[in-house]
């Protein structure tokens, strides 16, 4: 079986990246992780990926200053050099320019810790608790120009419990992210319809 080559972009701790690396160990997984790439040379996730035997690279955004597209052109060259066919954003905390979004249209996926379209951006768990929501969750979606706005591929729901803090809710949602993201990525690489904009979201409620 030829497996889709996926590059994972991270900025920090890399727990979703690790979930993808672990999923790719299964012989029947339709993707392999070709590269873990970070804009932060000190990202914890880079060390985790290296320990797991995955090729890693850091391209620091700081020397590029305000020229975000120039940084992305360097990322794009590294992605192509690695032979990546797909890009998975996993806690990649930079807003992308149209250059990278268009270069990978239909082949770039993101995981976001809310039930989009609710709560794009930051601080999702505090916002869900303050709104009195009974449930929270996470969303795997295609990346388009708007932040956290692309077509939804799959979602997973978890309850918001009495007394939840942003921290307790975040760890419950993160467990759901680690199940959802490999499943959504596997589906994307195996499903041409998904790449073309999609037929509609699939709800993967947590067990
Ligand atoms: C995850 O919760 C991910 O959903 C979120 O950052 C965290 C990264 O954690 N992403 C976003 O908020 C993107 N808008 P990780 O580095 O342990 O995977």
PDB file of C-alpha atoms and ligand atoms in Angstrom:
ATOM      1  CA  UNK A   1       0.000   0.000   0.000  1.00  0.00           C
ATOM      2  CA  UNK A   2       1.407   3.408  -0.860  1.00  0.00           C
ATOM      3  CA  UNK A   3       0.759   5.776   1.981  1.00  0.00           C
ATOM      4  CA  UNK A   4       0.099   9.509   1.771  1.00  0.00           C
ATOM      5  CA  UNK A   5       3.055  11.550   2.994  1.00  0.00           C
ATOM      6  CA  UNK A   6       2.003  14.096   5.592  1.00  0.00           C
ATOM      7  CA  UNK A   7       4.022  16.966   7.051  1.00  0.00           C
ATOM      8  CA  UNK A   8       2.916  18.210  10.466  1.00  0.00           C
ATOM      9  CA  UNK A   9       3.359  21.884  11.376  1.00  0.00           C
ATOM     10  CA  UNK A  10       3.673  22.650  15.080  1.00  0.00           C
ATOM     11  CA  UNK A  11       4.572  25.567  17.335  1.00  0.00           C
ATOM     12  CA  UNK A  12       4.545  23.988  20.788  1.00  0.00           C
ATOM     13  CA  UNK A  13       4.023  20.881  22.835  1.00  0.00           C
ATOM     14  CA  UNK A  14       2.975  18.652  19.942  1.00  0.00           C
ATOM     15  CA  UNK A  15       0.480  16.291  21.560  1.00  0.00           C
ATOM     16  CA  UNK A  16      -1.695  16.164  18.439  1.00  0.00           C
ATOM     17  CA  UNK A  17       1.417  15.624  16.329  1.00  0.00           C
ATOM     18  CA  UNK A  18       2.305  12.706  18.611  1.00  0.00           C
ATOM     19  CA  UNK A  19      -1.192  11.256  18.149  1.00  0.00           C
ATOM     20  CA  UNK A  20      -0.651  11.380  14.357  1.00  0.00           C
ATOM     21  CA  UNK A  21       2.813   9.806  14.626  1.00  0.00           C
ATOM     22  CA  UNK A  22       1.402   7.015  16.802  1.00  0.00           C
ATOM     23  CA  UNK A  23      -1.528   6.404  14.449  1.00  0.00           C
ATOM     24  CA  UNK A  24       0.879   6.166  11.510  1.00  0.00           C
ATOM     25  CA  UNK A  25       2.606   3.205  13.207  1.00  0.00           C
ATOM     26  CA  UNK A  26      -0.378   0.984  12.391  1.00  0.00           C
ATOM     27  CA  UNK A  27       0.389  -1.034   9.247  1.00  0.00           C
ATOM     28  CA  UNK A  28      -3.011  -0.225   7.753  1.00  0.00           C
ATOM     29  CA  UNK A  29      -2.797   3.527   8.401  1.00  0.00           C
ATOM     30  CA  UNK A  30      -3.188   5.321   5.044  1.00  0.00           C
ATOM     31  CA  UNK A  31      -0.669   8.051   5.936  1.00  0.00           C
ATOM     32  CA  UNK A  32       2.914   8.343   7.095  1.00  0.00           C
ATOM     33  CA  UNK A  33       4.564  11.328   8.756  1.00  0.00           C
ATOM     34  CA  UNK A  34       7.266  12.592   6.417  1.00  0.00           C
ATOM     35  CA  UNK A  35       8.323  15.648   8.421  1.00  0.00           C
ATOM     36  CA  UNK A  36       7.543  17.581  11.581  1.00  0.00           C
ATOM     37  CA  UNK A  37       8.216  21.254  10.959  1.00  0.00           C
ATOM     38  CA  UNK A  38       8.135  24.033  13.542  1.00  0.00           C
ATOM     39  CA  UNK A  39       8.388  27.809  13.388  1.00  0.00           C
ATOM     40  CA  UNK A  40       9.875  27.650  16.896  1.00  0.00           C
ATOM     41  CA  UNK A  41      13.263  25.919  17.234  1.00  0.00           C
ATOM     42  CA  UNK A  42      12.557  25.297  20.944  1.00  0.00           C
ATOM     43  CA  UNK A  43       9.124  23.670  20.442  1.00  0.00           C
ATOM     44  CA  UNK A  44       8.792  20.689  22.792  1.00  0.00           C
ATOM     45  CA  UNK A  45       7.138  18.727  20.009  1.00  0.00           C
ATOM     46  CA  UNK A  46      10.297  18.784  17.876  1.00  0.00           C
ATOM     47  CA  UNK A  47      12.186  16.783  20.491  1.00  0.00           C
ATOM     48  CA  UNK A  48       9.269  14.356  20.829  1.00  0.00           C
ATOM     49  CA  UNK A  49       9.166  13.805  17.077  1.00  0.00           C
ATOM     50  CA  UNK A  50      12.930  13.271  16.900  1.00  0.00           C
ATOM     51  CA  UNK A  51      12.692  10.708  19.725  1.00  0.00           C
ATOM     52  CA  UNK A  52       9.982   8.951  17.724  1.00  0.00           C
ATOM     53  CA  UNK A  53      12.346   8.740  14.744  1.00  0.00           C
ATOM     54  CA  UNK A  54      10.503  11.251  12.562  1.00  0.00           C
ATOM     55  CA  UNK A  55      12.486  13.794  10.484  1.00  0.00           C
ATOM     56  CA  UNK A  56      12.264  17.249  12.037  1.00  0.00           C
ATOM     57  CA  UNK A  57      13.079  20.766  10.947  1.00  0.00           C
ATOM     58  CA  UNK A  58      12.731  24.222  12.461  1.00  0.00           C
ATOM     59  CA  UNK A  59      12.345  27.317  10.312  1.00  0.00           C
ATOM     60  CA  UNK A  60      12.291  30.197  12.760  1.00  0.00           C
ATOM     61  CA  UNK A  61       9.860  32.910  11.689  1.00  0.00           C
ATOM     62  CA  UNK A  62      11.730  35.672  13.527  1.00  0.00           C
ATOM     63  CA  UNK A  63      14.501  36.361  10.968  1.00  0.00           C
ATOM     64  CA  UNK A  64      11.775  37.010   8.376  1.00  0.00           C
ATOM     65  CA  UNK A  65      10.358  39.880  10.442  1.00  0.00           C
ATOM     66  CA  UNK A  66       7.061  41.142   9.062  1.00  0.00           C
ATOM     67  CA  UNK A  67       7.442  39.238   5.769  1.00  0.00           C
ATOM     68  CA  UNK A  68       5.181  36.315   6.618  1.00  0.00           C
ATOM     69  CA  UNK A  69       4.992  35.165   3.032  1.00  0.00           C
ATOM     70  CA  UNK A  70       8.788  34.865   2.784  1.00  0.00           C
ATOM     71  CA  UNK A  71       8.712  32.611   5.858  1.00  0.00           C
ATOM     72  CA  UNK A  72       5.968  30.545   4.254  1.00  0.00           C
ATOM     73  CA  UNK A  73       7.927  30.243   1.009  1.00  0.00           C
ATOM     74  CA  UNK A  74      10.729  28.688   3.051  1.00  0.00           C
ATOM     75  CA  UNK A  75       8.203  26.352   4.737  1.00  0.00           C
ATOM     76  CA  UNK A  76       6.705  25.437   1.382  1.00  0.00           C
ATOM     77  CA  UNK A  77      10.122  24.588  -0.076  1.00  0.00           C
ATOM     78  CA  UNK A  78      10.826  22.325   2.924  1.00  0.00           C
ATOM     79  CA  UNK A  79       7.430  20.632   2.594  1.00  0.00           C
ATOM     80  CA  UNK A  80       8.061  19.873  -1.073  1.00  0.00           C
ATOM     81  CA  UNK A  81      11.624  18.761  -0.406  1.00  0.00           C
ATOM     82  CA  UNK A  82      10.186  16.249   2.095  1.00  0.00           C
ATOM     83  CA  UNK A  83       7.822  14.936  -0.573  1.00  0.00           C
ATOM     84  CA  UNK A  84       4.738  15.867   1.441  1.00  0.00           C
ATOM     85  CA  UNK A  85       1.352  15.462  -0.229  1.00  0.00           C
ATOM     86  CA  UNK A  86      -0.614  16.830   2.737  1.00  0.00           C
ATOM     87  CA  UNK A  87      -0.034  19.251   5.595  1.00  0.00           C
ATOM     88  CA  UNK A  88      -1.553  18.830   9.052  1.00  0.00           C
ATOM     89  CA  UNK A  89      -1.514  21.881  11.314  1.00  0.00           C
ATOM     90  CA  UNK A  90      -1.219  20.702  14.915  1.00  0.00           C
ATOM     91  CA  UNK A  91      -1.057  23.672  17.240  1.00  0.00           C
ATOM     92  CA  UNK A  92       0.638  25.785  14.565  1.00  0.00           C
ATOM     93  CA  UNK A  93      -0.013  29.177  16.066  1.00  0.00           C
ATOM     94  CA  UNK A  94       0.595  31.520  13.133  1.00  0.00           C
ATOM     95  CA  UNK A  95      -2.030  32.975  10.872  1.00  0.00           C
ATOM     96  CA  UNK A  96      -1.287  31.843   7.323  1.00  0.00           C
ATOM     97  CA  UNK A  97      -1.115  34.107   4.293  1.00  0.00           C
ATOM     98  CA  UNK A  98      -3.021  33.298   1.086  1.00  0.00           C
ATOM     99  CA  UNK A  99       0.246  32.021  -0.396  1.00  0.00           C
ATOM    100  CA  UNK A 100       0.493  28.872   1.751  1.00  0.00           C
ATOM    101  CA  UNK A 101      -3.277  28.365   1.967  1.00  0.00           C
ATOM    102  CA  UNK A 102      -3.609  28.396  -1.820  1.00  0.00           C
ATOM    103  CA  UNK A 103      -0.501  26.274  -2.381  1.00  0.00           C
ATOM    104  CA  UNK A 104      -2.048  23.470  -0.264  1.00  0.00           C
ATOM    105  CA  UNK A 105      -5.758  24.032  -0.917  1.00  0.00           C
ATOM    106  CA  UNK A 106      -7.720  20.861  -0.174  1.00  0.00           C
ATOM    107  CA  UNK A 107      -4.609  19.228   1.248  1.00  0.00           C
ATOM    108  CA  UNK A 108      -4.118  21.189   4.434  1.00  0.00           C
ATOM    109  CA  UNK A 109      -6.037  20.225   7.571  1.00  0.00           C
ATOM    110  CA  UNK A 110      -6.272  21.820  11.019  1.00  0.00           C
ATOM    111  CA  UNK A 111      -7.528  20.736  14.427  1.00  0.00           C
ATOM    112  CA  UNK A 112      -9.273  23.368  16.530  1.00  0.00           C
ATOM    113  CA  UNK A 113     -10.440  22.990  20.137  1.00  0.00           C
ATOM    114  CA  UNK A 114     -14.082  24.022  19.746  1.00  0.00           C
ATOM    115  CA  UNK A 115     -17.208  22.990  17.921  1.00  0.00           C
ATOM    116  CA  UNK A 116     -16.745  25.369  14.999  1.00  0.00           C
ATOM    117  CA  UNK A 117     -18.275  27.652  13.886  1.00  0.00           C
ATOM    118  CA  UNK A 118     -18.447  28.412  17.611  1.00  0.00           C
ATOM    119  CA  UNK A 119     -15.341  29.979  19.122  1.00  0.00           C
ATOM    120  CA  UNK A 120     -12.742  30.409  16.399  1.00  0.00           C
ATOM    121  CA  UNK A 121      -9.460  31.887  17.642  1.00  0.00           C
ATOM    122  CA  UNK A 122      -8.061  31.609  21.153  1.00  0.00           C
ATOM    123  CA  UNK A 123      -9.380  30.879  24.643  1.00  0.00           C
ATOM    124  CA  UNK A 124     -12.069  28.525  23.388  1.00  0.00           C
ATOM    125  CA  UNK A 125     -12.629  26.618  26.646  1.00  0.00           C
ATOM    126  CA  UNK A 126     -13.128  29.685  28.827  1.00  0.00           C
ATOM    127  CA  UNK A 127     -15.559  31.069  26.260  1.00  0.00           C
ATOM    128  CA  UNK A 128     -17.578  27.803  26.190  1.00  0.00           C
ATOM    129  CA  UNK A 129     -17.784  27.709  30.003  1.00  0.00           C
ATOM    130  CA  UNK A 130     -18.746  31.373  30.280  1.00  0.00           C
ATOM    131  CA  UNK A 131     -21.484  30.897  27.684  1.00  0.00           C
ATOM    132  CA  UNK A 132     -22.970  28.089  29.811  1.00  0.00           C
ATOM    133  CA  UNK A 133     -22.601  25.548  26.992  1.00  0.00           C
ATOM    134  CA  UNK A 134     -23.590  21.971  27.890  1.00  0.00           C
ATOM    135  CA  UNK A 135     -21.112  20.546  25.436  1.00  0.00           C
ATOM    136  CA  UNK A 136     -17.770  21.423  23.935  1.00  0.00           C
ATOM    137  CA  UNK A 137     -15.477  19.599  21.560  1.00  0.00           C
ATOM    138  CA  UNK A 138     -13.093  19.855  18.688  1.00  0.00           C
ATOM    139  CA  UNK A 139     -13.189  20.200  14.928  1.00  0.00           C
ATOM    140  CA  UNK A 140     -11.000  18.921  12.124  1.00  0.00           C
ATOM    141  CA  UNK A 141     -11.365  21.186   9.097  1.00  0.00           C
ATOM    142  CA  UNK A 142      -9.754  22.076   5.809  1.00  0.00           C
ATOM    143  CA  UNK A 143      -7.682  25.238   5.937  1.00  0.00           C
ATOM    144  CA  UNK A 144      -8.922  28.224   3.945  1.00  0.00           C
ATOM    145  CA  UNK A 145      -8.026  31.904   4.070  1.00  0.00           C
ATOM    146  CA  UNK A 146     -10.244  32.794   7.057  1.00  0.00           C
ATOM    147  CA  UNK A 147      -8.903  31.758  10.478  1.00  0.00           C
ATOM    148  CA  UNK A 148     -10.628  28.543  11.666  1.00  0.00           C
ATOM    149  CA  UNK A 149     -13.199  28.900   8.899  1.00  0.00           C
ATOM    150  CA  UNK A 150     -12.608  26.116   6.375  1.00  0.00           C
ATOM    151  CA  UNK A 151     -15.035  23.298   5.561  1.00  0.00           C
ATOM    152  CA  UNK A 152     -15.628  21.036   8.552  1.00  0.00           C
ATOM    153  CA  UNK A 153     -14.444  17.443   8.074  1.00  0.00           C
ATOM    154  CA  UNK A 154     -15.291  15.873  11.447  1.00  0.00           C
ATOM    155  CA  UNK A 155     -16.177  16.929  14.974  1.00  0.00           C
ATOM    156  CA  UNK A 156     -16.087  15.228  18.368  1.00  0.00           C
ATOM    157  CA  UNK A 157     -18.205  16.337  21.321  1.00  0.00           C
ATOM    158  CA  UNK A 158     -17.543  16.127  25.032  1.00  0.00           C
ATOM    159  CA  UNK A 159     -19.744  17.267  27.926  1.00  0.00           C
ATOM    160  CA  UNK A 160     -19.000  20.411  29.892  1.00  0.00           C
ATOM    161  CA  UNK A 161     -19.226  19.257  33.516  1.00  0.00           C
ATOM    162  CA  UNK A 162     -20.305  21.106  36.643  1.00  0.00           C
ATOM    163  CA  UNK A 163     -17.286  22.892  38.092  1.00  0.00           C
ATOM    164  CA  UNK A 164     -15.210  22.633  34.911  1.00  0.00           C
ATOM    165  CA  UNK A 165     -12.373  25.119  34.583  1.00  0.00           C
ATOM    166  CA  UNK A 166     -10.741  25.967  31.249  1.00  0.00           C
ATOM    167  CA  UNK A 167      -7.961  23.544  32.267  1.00  0.00           C
ATOM    168  CA  UNK A 168     -10.205  20.559  33.079  1.00  0.00           C
ATOM    169  CA  UNK A 169     -12.296  21.122  29.970  1.00  0.00           C
ATOM    170  CA  UNK A 170      -9.191  21.558  27.857  1.00  0.00           C
ATOM    171  CA  UNK A 171      -7.785  18.188  28.931  1.00  0.00           C
ATOM    172  CA  UNK A 172     -11.108  16.437  28.179  1.00  0.00           C
ATOM    173  CA  UNK A 173     -11.250  18.080  24.742  1.00  0.00           C
ATOM    174  CA  UNK A 174      -7.577  17.296  24.079  1.00  0.00           C
ATOM    175  CA  UNK A 175      -8.223  13.564  24.568  1.00  0.00           C
ATOM    176  CA  UNK A 176     -10.993  13.859  21.993  1.00  0.00           C
ATOM    177  CA  UNK A 177      -8.630  15.738  19.645  1.00  0.00           C
ATOM    178  CA  UNK A 178      -6.135  12.882  19.833  1.00  0.00           C
ATOM    179  CA  UNK A 179      -8.805  10.416  18.680  1.00  0.00           C
ATOM    180  CA  UNK A 180     -10.416  12.694  16.123  1.00  0.00           C
ATOM    181  CA  UNK A 181      -7.386  14.042  14.293  1.00  0.00           C
ATOM    182  CA  UNK A 182      -5.887  10.753  13.052  1.00  0.00           C
ATOM    183  CA  UNK A 183      -9.355   9.602  11.969  1.00  0.00           C
ATOM    184  CA  UNK A 184     -10.088  12.832  10.084  1.00  0.00           C
ATOM    185  CA  UNK A 185      -6.677  12.829   8.407  1.00  0.00           C
ATOM    186  CA  UNK A 186      -7.052   9.180   7.361  1.00  0.00           C
ATOM    187  CA  UNK A 187     -10.411  10.016   5.863  1.00  0.00           C
ATOM    188  CA  UNK A 188      -9.073  13.067   4.031  1.00  0.00           C
ATOM    189  CA  UNK A 189      -6.186  11.245   2.384  1.00  0.00           C
ATOM    190  CA  UNK A 190      -8.499   8.447   1.295  1.00  0.00           C
ATOM    191  CA  UNK A 191     -11.389  10.556   0.050  1.00  0.00           C
ATOM    192  CA  UNK A 192     -11.123  12.806  -2.998  1.00  0.00           C
ATOM    193  CA  UNK A 193     -14.563  14.302  -2.244  1.00  0.00           C
ATOM    194  CA  UNK A 194     -13.307  15.602   1.065  1.00  0.00           C
ATOM    195  CA  UNK A 195     -10.507  17.483  -0.655  1.00  0.00           C
ATOM    196  CA  UNK A 196     -12.903  19.113  -3.084  1.00  0.00           C
ATOM    197  CA  UNK A 197     -14.857  20.948  -0.441  1.00  0.00           C
ATOM    198  CA  UNK A 198     -16.845  18.188   1.152  1.00  0.00           C
ATOM    199  CA  UNK A 199     -20.334  16.829   1.397  1.00  0.00           C
ATOM    200  CA  UNK A 200     -20.980  17.657   5.021  1.00  0.00           C
ATOM    201  CA  UNK A 201     -19.547  17.090   8.455  1.00  0.00           C
ATOM    202  CA  UNK A 202     -19.384  13.731  10.156  1.00  0.00           C
ATOM    203  CA  UNK A 203     -19.984  13.768  13.882  1.00  0.00           C
ATOM    204  CA  UNK A 204     -17.669  11.546  15.851  1.00  0.00           C
ATOM    205  CA  UNK A 205     -19.121  11.766  19.349  1.00  0.00           C
ATOM    206  CA  UNK A 206     -16.776  10.590  22.070  1.00  0.00           C
ATOM    207  CA  UNK A 207     -17.529   7.180  23.605  1.00  0.00           C
TER     208      UNK A 207
HETATM  209  C1  LIG B   1      -4.607  21.985  20.519  1.00  0.00           C
HETATM  210  O1  LIG B   1      -5.618  22.050  21.491  1.00  0.00           O
HETATM  211  C2  LIG B   1      -5.114  22.481  19.185  1.00  0.00           C
HETATM  212  O2  LIG B   1      -6.462  22.130  18.946  1.00  0.00           O
HETATM  213  C3  LIG B   1      -4.975  23.974  19.351  1.00  0.00           C
HETATM  214  O3  LIG B   1      -3.736  24.134  19.981  1.00  0.00           O
HETATM  215  C4  LIG B   1      -3.501  23.001  20.812  1.00  0.00           C
HETATM  216  C5  LIG B   1      -2.137  22.452  20.470  1.00  0.00           C
HETATM  217  O4  LIG B   1      -1.779  21.443  21.359  1.00  0.00           O
HETATM  218  N1  LIG B   1      -5.035  24.638  18.080  1.00  0.00           N
HETATM  219  C6  LIG B   1      -5.604  25.813  17.884  1.00  0.00           C
HETATM  220  O5  LIG B   1      -6.113  26.476  18.775  1.00  0.00           O
HETATM  221  C7  LIG B   1      -5.615  26.288  16.431  1.00  0.00           C
HETATM  222  N2  LIG B   1      -6.539  27.354  16.228  1.00  0.00           N
HETATM  223  P1  LIG B   1      -0.662  20.379  20.967  1.00  0.00           P
HETATM  224  O6  LIG B   1       0.569  21.178  20.552  1.00  0.00           O
HETATM  225  O7  LIG B   1      -0.444  19.595  22.226  1.00  0.00           O
HETATM  226  O8  LIG B   1      -1.208  19.549  19.844  1.00  0.00           O
END
